[in-house]
């Protein structure tokens, strides 16, 4: 995509980009990505299947309205979803399918322009990068002796992005007025909640395809400042840590972060932002790091156990094979992310899950209590293995053997 855009660069700024956005091949690719991500309908109640059922007509209309500048995004449907392990709720914006396709097309054009200058320590929502890359970098720094950690938390980051500042950052590289107008319309598109529709004065809603890119553009200045100042920061979207060799260095790093955040119109969470040590431990991207070991943080474990409890209630009337298949769906996906945890994590979880399954079998024989003691002999570990239960410990040992060959 970047090579296709090169002809539109003059004076370090990108011109004539809108035709790349409304190009039919771009819209088709954008629709495929939106369809693959699935998701709910927006305020117009048009589902992905319904949009795809009249795909040629819908994309032709989108192409035409983007081209003649009559396109206007519809309101975003705002919902609030629970934060794992917290009583707080996270606001999520759901654009219409049509707007998700248009935003994705815009993102496909803008992303390579900004991506090539993004800082190395930024990992979130970037091509070829992932949580695992960020976690691996944290591991490397801890092993290299960076034992003091600035654990920073941006309060309501996506909802506090300053529109004027963001647009100024985009204008540094893009001068196509139609692209700039399109981005601004997305920032100011209405938000529908129970009390009606309102136009936001700041923020970029989570759930909109363009928001992750815009959030990286907004924080890119912090990334480069920390790198130029010699600090080892690892950032994934609005979640970041700065790893330091001494408390004095950590205090200096935190002061730099505080100053930049205030100047950018953002806020650090006063209770969640602090300096921690590797010995005491800290959380990052769902993991808890402590004394050279990594395990799922308590909230992540709690969320997994809550899910498994729901699937393994003792009065569950489904067959054992059905229950095990249902449990496996959760375990396999969870293990794929947390497989770098300490071995005891998997051993203990396996025991806990088998105990819940034994309790179900015990209940079906009209016996009270948990599946303990003699039940371990009646339904040994091999029994559940033969019935296809995914063993976290077995998967861990298999992966360890593969990595040492």
Short mmCIF file of C-alpha atoms in Angstrom, two decimals:
data_model
loop_
_atom_site.label_atom_id
_atom_site.label_comp_id
_atom_site.label_asym_id
_atom_site.label_seq_id
_atom_site.Cartn_x
_atom_site.Cartn_y
_atom_site.Cartn_z
CA UNK A 1 0.00 0.00 0.00
CA UNK A 2 2.82 2.43 0.90
CA UNK A 3 4.47 2.06 -2.51
CA UNK A 4 1.13 2.87 -4.17
CA UNK A 5 0.89 6.09 -2.15
CA UNK A 6 4.44 7.37 -2.74
CA UNK A 7 3.44 9.50 -5.75
CA UNK A 8 1.25 11.59 -3.47
CA UNK A 9 4.08 12.86 -1.24
CA UNK A 10 5.15 16.50 -1.47
CA UNK A 11 7.09 18.38 1.16
CA UNK A 12 6.94 15.41 3.51
CA UNK A 13 3.13 15.37 3.48
CA UNK A 14 0.77 12.96 1.79
CA UNK A 15 -1.66 14.35 -0.78
CA UNK A 16 -4.41 12.77 -2.91
CA UNK A 17 -5.27 9.88 -0.61
CA UNK A 18 -9.07 9.82 -0.69
CA UNK A 19 -9.19 7.99 -4.03
CA UNK A 20 -7.27 5.13 -2.40
CA UNK A 21 -9.93 4.98 0.34
CA UNK A 22 -12.96 4.82 -1.95
CA UNK A 23 -11.29 2.50 -4.48
CA UNK A 24 -13.53 -0.54 -4.86
CA UNK A 25 -10.72 -3.01 -4.19
CA UNK A 26 -9.98 -1.20 -0.90
CA UNK A 27 -13.65 -1.33 0.13
CA UNK A 28 -13.89 -5.04 -0.72
CA UNK A 29 -10.79 -5.79 1.37
CA UNK A 30 -12.18 -3.65 4.18
CA UNK A 31 -15.51 -5.49 4.14
CA UNK A 32 -13.74 -8.86 4.33
CA UNK A 33 -11.84 -7.69 7.40
CA UNK A 34 -14.99 -6.38 9.06
CA UNK A 35 -16.82 -9.64 8.32
CA UNK A 36 -13.92 -11.68 9.73
CA UNK A 37 -14.02 -9.63 12.96
CA UNK A 38 -17.78 -10.25 13.23
CA UNK A 39 -19.46 -7.93 15.73
CA UNK A 40 -22.95 -6.61 16.38
CA UNK A 41 -25.14 -4.30 14.34
CA UNK A 42 -25.08 -0.55 14.90
CA UNK A 43 -27.90 1.94 15.30
CA UNK A 44 -29.37 1.02 11.90
CA UNK A 45 -29.77 -2.65 13.02
CA UNK A 46 -28.07 -3.86 9.81
CA UNK A 47 -26.02 -6.98 10.57
CA UNK A 48 -22.88 -8.09 8.77
CA UNK A 49 -24.87 -10.84 7.03
CA UNK A 50 -27.52 -8.37 5.90
CA UNK A 51 -24.88 -5.95 4.60
CA UNK A 52 -23.11 -8.79 2.81
CA UNK A 53 -26.37 -9.99 1.31
CA UNK A 54 -26.43 -6.82 -0.81
CA UNK A 55 -22.68 -6.34 -0.89
CA UNK A 56 -22.25 -5.00 -4.44
CA UNK A 57 -25.01 -2.46 -3.96
CA UNK A 58 -23.79 -1.38 -0.54
CA UNK A 59 -20.16 -1.01 -1.58
CA UNK A 60 -21.13 0.88 -4.73
CA UNK A 61 -23.13 3.33 -2.62
CA UNK A 62 -20.25 3.71 -0.18
CA UNK A 63 -17.82 4.24 -3.07
CA UNK A 64 -20.01 6.92 -4.62
CA UNK A 65 -20.73 8.84 -1.42
CA UNK A 66 -17.08 8.84 -0.33
CA UNK A 67 -16.11 10.06 -3.79
CA UNK A 68 -18.63 12.91 -4.02
CA UNK A 69 -18.14 13.82 -0.31
CA UNK A 70 -21.78 13.22 0.60
CA UNK A 71 -20.86 10.37 2.98
CA UNK A 72 -21.71 11.04 6.62
CA UNK A 73 -21.17 8.50 9.40
CA UNK A 74 -24.17 7.49 11.49
CA UNK A 75 -24.24 7.64 15.27
CA UNK A 76 -22.30 5.09 17.29
CA UNK A 77 -24.27 2.77 19.55
CA UNK A 78 -22.62 2.90 22.96
CA UNK A 79 -22.77 -0.05 25.32
CA UNK A 80 -20.99 -0.66 28.60
CA UNK A 81 -19.27 -3.99 29.17
CA UNK A 82 -17.87 -5.25 32.50
CA UNK A 83 -14.14 -4.90 33.15
CA UNK A 84 -12.72 -8.29 34.15
CA UNK A 85 -12.22 -8.51 37.90
CA UNK A 86 -13.71 -5.08 38.53
CA UNK A 87 -17.03 -3.44 39.29
CA UNK A 88 -16.25 -0.78 36.73
CA UNK A 89 -17.59 -0.94 33.18
CA UNK A 90 -15.80 -0.14 29.96
CA UNK A 91 -17.61 2.00 27.35
CA UNK A 92 -17.65 0.41 23.91
CA UNK A 93 -18.79 2.15 20.74
CA UNK A 94 -20.39 0.09 17.97
CA UNK A 95 -20.47 1.84 14.58
CA UNK A 96 -22.78 0.59 11.84
CA UNK A 97 -21.38 -2.06 9.50
CA UNK A 98 -21.26 0.51 6.70
CA UNK A 99 -19.19 2.86 8.84
CA UNK A 100 -16.93 0.03 10.00
CA UNK A 101 -16.17 -0.77 6.35
CA UNK A 102 -15.42 2.89 5.57
CA UNK A 103 -13.26 3.29 8.68
CA UNK A 104 -11.34 0.12 7.89
CA UNK A 105 -10.68 1.36 4.35
CA UNK A 106 -9.42 4.65 5.80
CA UNK A 107 -7.23 2.78 8.28
CA UNK A 108 -5.72 0.67 5.48
CA UNK A 109 -4.63 3.86 3.70
CA UNK A 110 -3.39 5.80 6.74
CA UNK A 111 -1.72 2.98 8.67
CA UNK A 112 1.38 2.51 6.47
CA UNK A 113 1.98 6.27 6.45
CA UNK A 114 2.23 6.46 10.23
CA UNK A 115 3.48 2.94 10.85
CA UNK A 116 6.92 3.45 9.36
CA UNK A 117 7.73 6.18 11.92
CA UNK A 118 6.19 4.61 15.02
CA UNK A 119 8.62 3.90 17.85
CA UNK A 120 10.07 0.45 18.43
CA UNK A 121 8.64 0.07 21.94
CA UNK A 122 5.02 0.35 20.78
CA UNK A 123 3.36 -3.05 20.27
CA UNK A 124 -0.40 -2.60 20.39
CA UNK A 125 -2.55 -2.91 17.26
CA UNK A 126 0.40 -2.80 14.89
CA UNK A 127 1.06 -5.13 11.92
CA UNK A 128 3.33 -8.02 12.84
CA UNK A 129 3.28 -7.19 16.56
CA UNK A 130 1.32 -8.63 19.43
CA UNK A 131 0.98 -8.91 23.19
CA UNK A 132 3.50 -11.75 23.12
CA UNK A 133 6.15 -9.49 21.57
CA UNK A 134 5.57 -6.93 24.32
CA UNK A 135 5.69 -9.59 27.05
CA UNK A 136 8.87 -11.06 25.58
CA UNK A 137 10.52 -7.62 25.69
CA UNK A 138 9.55 -7.19 29.34
CA UNK A 139 11.09 -10.60 30.10
CA UNK A 140 14.31 -9.59 28.35
CA UNK A 141 14.61 -6.37 30.32
CA UNK A 142 13.90 -8.06 33.66
CA UNK A 143 16.58 -10.66 32.97
CA UNK A 144 18.98 -7.84 32.03
CA UNK A 145 18.65 -6.32 35.50
CA UNK A 146 15.86 -3.78 35.06
CA UNK A 147 14.23 -4.46 38.42
CA UNK A 148 12.32 -1.20 39.06
CA UNK A 149 9.10 -0.73 37.15
CA UNK A 150 7.04 2.37 36.50
CA UNK A 151 3.55 0.87 36.35
CA UNK A 152 1.47 3.54 34.59
CA UNK A 153 -2.27 3.64 34.00
CA UNK A 154 -3.92 6.25 31.78
CA UNK A 155 -7.34 7.07 33.18
CA UNK A 156 -10.14 6.70 30.58
CA UNK A 157 -7.58 7.15 27.82
CA UNK A 158 -9.74 6.61 24.74
CA UNK A 159 -12.41 8.95 26.09
CA UNK A 160 -9.95 11.78 26.84
CA UNK A 161 -8.02 12.09 23.58
CA UNK A 162 -7.98 15.76 22.61
CA UNK A 163 -9.42 16.21 19.11
CA UNK A 164 -7.47 19.36 18.22
CA UNK A 165 -4.16 17.86 19.26
CA UNK A 166 -4.85 14.62 17.41
CA UNK A 167 -5.83 16.42 14.21
CA UNK A 168 -2.65 18.52 14.42
CA UNK A 169 -0.59 15.32 14.64
CA UNK A 170 -2.35 13.87 11.59
CA UNK A 171 -1.84 17.11 9.63
CA UNK A 172 1.91 16.77 10.15
CA UNK A 173 1.84 13.95 7.61
CA UNK A 174 -1.46 14.23 5.73
CA UNK A 175 -2.67 17.27 3.81
CA UNK A 176 -5.56 15.77 1.81
CA UNK A 177 -8.43 17.91 3.14
CA UNK A 178 -10.98 15.19 2.38
CA UNK A 179 -9.08 12.66 4.48
CA UNK A 180 -8.75 15.16 7.31
CA UNK A 181 -12.47 15.95 7.12
CA UNK A 182 -13.30 12.25 7.21
CA UNK A 183 -11.18 11.65 10.32
CA UNK A 184 -12.77 14.65 12.00
CA UNK A 185 -16.28 13.40 11.21
CA UNK A 186 -15.46 10.11 12.89
CA UNK A 187 -14.18 11.92 15.97
CA UNK A 188 -17.33 14.00 16.16
CA UNK A 189 -19.92 11.46 15.05
CA UNK A 190 -22.87 11.18 17.39
CA UNK A 191 -22.97 8.70 20.24
CA UNK A 192 -26.30 7.07 21.06
CA UNK A 193 -26.97 6.11 24.66
CA UNK A 194 -30.14 5.65 26.66
CA UNK A 195 -30.61 9.38 27.10
CA UNK A 196 -30.30 10.13 23.38
CA UNK A 197 -27.60 11.18 20.90
CA UNK A 198 -24.79 13.59 21.76
CA UNK A 199 -21.68 14.82 19.92
CA UNK A 200 -18.44 14.14 21.83
CA UNK A 201 -16.00 16.99 22.36
CA UNK A 202 -13.08 14.64 23.00
CA UNK A 203 -12.15 10.98 22.75
CA UNK A 204 -12.08 8.23 20.15
CA UNK A 205 -14.53 5.42 20.95
CA UNK A 206 -13.21 1.94 21.68
CA UNK A 207 -14.74 -0.47 19.20
CA UNK A 208 -14.29 1.77 16.15
CA UNK A 209 -11.80 0.28 13.63
CA UNK A 210 -9.89 3.56 13.25
CA UNK A 211 -9.47 4.15 17.02
CA UNK A 212 -6.42 1.90 17.66
CA UNK A 213 -4.44 3.67 14.93
CA UNK A 214 -5.48 7.11 16.17
CA UNK A 215 -4.57 6.15 19.74
CA UNK A 216 -1.08 5.12 18.60
CA UNK A 217 -0.68 8.39 16.68
CA UNK A 218 -1.60 10.29 19.85
CA UNK A 219 0.90 8.45 22.09
CA UNK A 220 3.71 8.23 19.55
CA UNK A 221 5.26 11.42 20.95
CA UNK A 222 5.56 9.80 24.37
CA UNK A 223 7.15 6.71 22.82
CA UNK A 224 9.85 8.75 21.09
CA UNK A 225 10.42 11.02 24.09
CA UNK A 226 11.06 8.04 26.38
CA UNK A 227 13.39 6.42 23.84
CA UNK A 228 15.34 9.65 23.31
CA UNK A 229 15.61 10.07 27.10
CA UNK A 230 17.13 6.59 27.39
CA UNK A 231 14.21 4.93 29.17
CA UNK A 232 13.06 1.39 28.38
CA UNK A 233 9.31 1.68 27.91
CA UNK A 234 7.08 -1.13 26.65
CA UNK A 235 3.65 0.02 25.51
CA UNK A 236 0.62 -1.89 24.29
CA UNK A 237 -2.12 0.63 23.39
CA UNK A 238 -2.77 2.61 26.59
CA UNK A 239 -1.12 0.01 28.84
CA UNK A 240 2.59 0.60 29.41
CA UNK A 241 5.45 0.03 31.81
CA UNK A 242 8.90 1.63 32.04
CA UNK A 243 11.63 -0.70 33.26
CA UNK A 244 14.58 0.87 35.10
CA UNK A 245 17.79 -0.21 36.85
CA UNK A 246 17.30 1.91 39.99
CA UNK A 247 14.58 3.64 41.96
CA UNK A 248 16.12 7.01 41.14
CA UNK A 249 15.90 6.24 37.43
CA UNK A 250 12.29 5.06 37.88
CA UNK A 251 11.36 8.28 39.68
CA UNK A 252 12.93 10.31 36.88
CA UNK A 253 11.06 8.28 34.25
CA UNK A 254 7.75 8.73 36.08
CA UNK A 255 8.33 12.49 36.25
CA UNK A 256 8.89 12.61 32.48
CA UNK A 257 5.71 10.59 31.90
CA UNK A 258 3.67 12.82 34.22
CA UNK A 259 4.82 15.98 32.46
CA UNK A 260 4.09 14.64 28.96
CA UNK A 261 0.69 13.21 29.94
CA UNK A 262 -0.41 16.51 31.51
CA UNK A 263 0.72 18.47 28.45
CA UNK A 264 -1.22 16.05 26.21
CA UNK A 265 -4.44 16.66 28.15
CA UNK A 266 -4.50 13.15 29.62
CA UNK A 267 -4.54 11.85 33.20
CA UNK A 268 -2.62 9.17 35.05
CA UNK A 269 -4.78 7.12 37.39
CA UNK A 270 -3.63 8.30 40.85
CA UNK A 271 -4.19 4.96 42.58
CA UNK A 272 -2.90 2.65 39.85
CA UNK A 273 0.23 4.53 38.78
CA UNK A 274 3.28 3.84 40.94
CA UNK A 275 6.82 2.44 41.08
CA UNK A 276 7.06 -1.28 41.73
CA UNK A 277 9.92 -3.77 42.03
CA UNK A 278 10.46 -7.11 40.39
CA UNK A 279 10.72 -8.68 43.84
CA UNK A 280 7.30 -7.36 44.90
CA UNK A 281 5.78 -8.06 41.49
CA UNK A 282 3.69 -6.18 38.95
CA UNK A 283 0.94 -6.86 36.39
CA UNK A 284 1.16 -6.28 32.65
CA UNK A 285 -1.07 -7.51 29.82
CA UNK A 286 -2.82 -10.13 31.92
CA UNK A 287 0.38 -11.57 33.47
CA UNK A 288 1.87 -11.13 36.92
CA UNK A 289 5.68 -10.83 36.95
CA UNK A 290 7.46 -11.59 40.20
CA UNK A 291 10.98 -12.68 41.10
CA UNK A 292 11.80 -13.89 37.61
CA UNK A 293 8.60 -15.88 37.19
CA UNK A 294 5.47 -15.21 35.24
CA UNK A 295 1.93 -16.33 35.93
CA UNK A 296 -1.59 -15.12 35.11
CA UNK A 297 -2.59 -12.19 37.26
CA UNK A 298 -5.28 -12.84 39.86
CA UNK A 299 -8.02 -11.13 37.81
CA UNK A 300 -7.18 -13.32 34.80
CA UNK A 301 -7.30 -16.48 36.88
CA UNK A 302 -10.54 -15.35 38.49
CA UNK A 303 -12.16 -14.72 35.12
CA UNK A 304 -11.11 -18.17 33.87
CA UNK A 305 -12.44 -19.88 36.99
CA UNK A 306 -15.74 -18.02 36.80
CA UNK A 307 -16.16 -19.25 33.21
CA UNK A 308 -15.30 -22.84 34.15
CA UNK A 309 -17.64 -22.73 37.15
CA UNK A 310 -20.51 -21.74 34.88
CA UNK A 311 -19.75 -24.68 32.57
CA UNK A 312 -19.29 -27.23 35.38
CA UNK A 313 -22.16 -26.66 37.80
CA UNK A 314 -22.88 -29.90 39.64
CA UNK A 315 -26.46 -29.95 38.37
CA UNK A 316 -25.35 -29.59 34.72
CA UNK A 317 -27.64 -31.94 32.81
CA UNK A 318 -25.49 -32.35 29.69
CA UNK A 319 -23.44 -35.45 28.98
CA UNK A 320 -19.88 -35.58 30.31
CA UNK A 321 -18.50 -35.48 26.75
CA UNK A 322 -20.52 -32.34 26.00
CA UNK A 323 -19.29 -30.66 29.19
CA UNK A 324 -15.68 -31.58 28.49
CA UNK A 325 -15.93 -30.28 24.91
CA UNK A 326 -17.37 -27.02 26.23
CA UNK A 327 -14.65 -26.70 28.88
CA UNK A 328 -11.95 -27.46 26.29
CA UNK A 329 -13.03 -24.51 24.15
CA UNK A 330 -12.19 -22.21 27.02
CA UNK A 331 -9.01 -23.98 28.15
CA UNK A 332 -7.39 -24.19 24.71
CA UNK A 333 -7.84 -20.49 24.01
CA UNK A 334 -6.73 -19.51 27.52
CA UNK A 335 -3.64 -21.71 27.36
CA UNK A 336 -2.60 -20.26 23.99
CA UNK A 337 -2.08 -16.90 25.72
CA UNK A 338 -0.90 -17.99 29.16
CA UNK A 339 1.33 -20.93 28.20
CA UNK A 340 4.44 -19.02 29.33
CA UNK A 341 3.32 -19.11 32.95
CA UNK A 342 5.07 -21.07 35.70
CA UNK A 343 4.29 -24.80 35.60
CA UNK A 344 2.49 -24.78 38.96
CA UNK A 345 -0.25 -22.64 37.43
CA UNK A 346 -1.25 -25.47 35.10
CA UNK A 347 -0.83 -28.27 37.62
CA UNK A 348 -3.13 -26.58 40.13
CA UNK A 349 -5.76 -25.62 37.54
CA UNK A 350 -5.87 -29.17 36.16
CA UNK A 351 -6.53 -30.52 39.66
CA UNK A 352 -9.26 -27.96 40.28
CA UNK A 353 -11.03 -28.68 36.98
CA UNK A 354 -10.96 -32.46 37.46
CA UNK A 355 -12.34 -32.02 40.97
CA UNK A 356 -15.30 -30.06 39.58
CA UNK A 357 -15.96 -32.78 37.01
CA UNK A 358 -15.76 -35.48 39.69
CA UNK A 359 -18.27 -33.47 41.74
CA UNK A 360 -20.69 -33.57 38.79
CA UNK A 361 -20.31 -37.37 38.52
CA UNK A 362 -20.72 -37.73 42.28
CA UNK A 363 -23.88 -35.59 42.17
CA UNK A 364 -25.35 -37.84 39.47
CA UNK A 365 -25.04 -40.75 41.88
CA UNK A 366 -27.07 -38.70 44.39
CA UNK A 367 -24.11 -38.23 46.70
CA UNK A 368 -23.34 -34.95 48.40
CA UNK A 369 -20.04 -33.14 48.71
CA UNK A 370 -17.06 -32.52 46.45
CA UNK A 371 -15.24 -34.99 44.25
CA UNK A 372 -12.37 -35.77 46.64
CA UNK A 373 -10.73 -38.74 48.32
CA UNK A 374 -11.91 -42.08 46.93
CA UNK A 375 -13.44 -40.31 43.94
CA UNK A 376 -9.89 -39.73 42.67
CA UNK A 377 -9.55 -43.52 42.34
CA UNK A 378 -13.02 -44.10 40.89
CA UNK A 379 -12.41 -41.45 38.21
CA UNK A 380 -8.62 -41.12 37.93
CA UNK A 381 -6.82 -38.58 35.80
CA UNK A 382 -6.57 -41.15 33.00
CA UNK A 383 -10.37 -41.39 32.90
CA UNK A 384 -10.68 -37.72 31.97
CA UNK A 385 -7.79 -37.96 29.53
CA UNK A 386 -9.57 -40.84 27.77
CA UNK A 387 -12.69 -38.68 27.60
CA UNK A 388 -10.73 -35.95 25.84
CA UNK A 389 -10.26 -33.37 28.62
CA UNK A 390 -7.58 -30.85 27.62
CA UNK A 391 -4.78 -30.98 30.18
CA UNK A 392 -2.98 -27.69 30.70
CA UNK A 393 0.00 -29.45 32.28
CA UNK A 394 0.33 -31.95 29.46
CA UNK A 395 0.23 -29.15 26.90
CA UNK A 396 2.85 -27.22 28.88
CA UNK A 397 5.23 -30.19 29.10
CA UNK A 398 4.77 -30.91 25.39
CA UNK A 399 5.60 -27.32 24.49
CA UNK A 400 8.63 -27.32 26.79
CA UNK A 401 9.98 -30.46 25.14
CA UNK A 402 9.46 -28.98 21.69
CA UNK A 403 11.31 -25.79 22.61
CA UNK A 404 14.39 -27.68 23.89
CA UNK A 405 14.85 -29.85 20.82
#
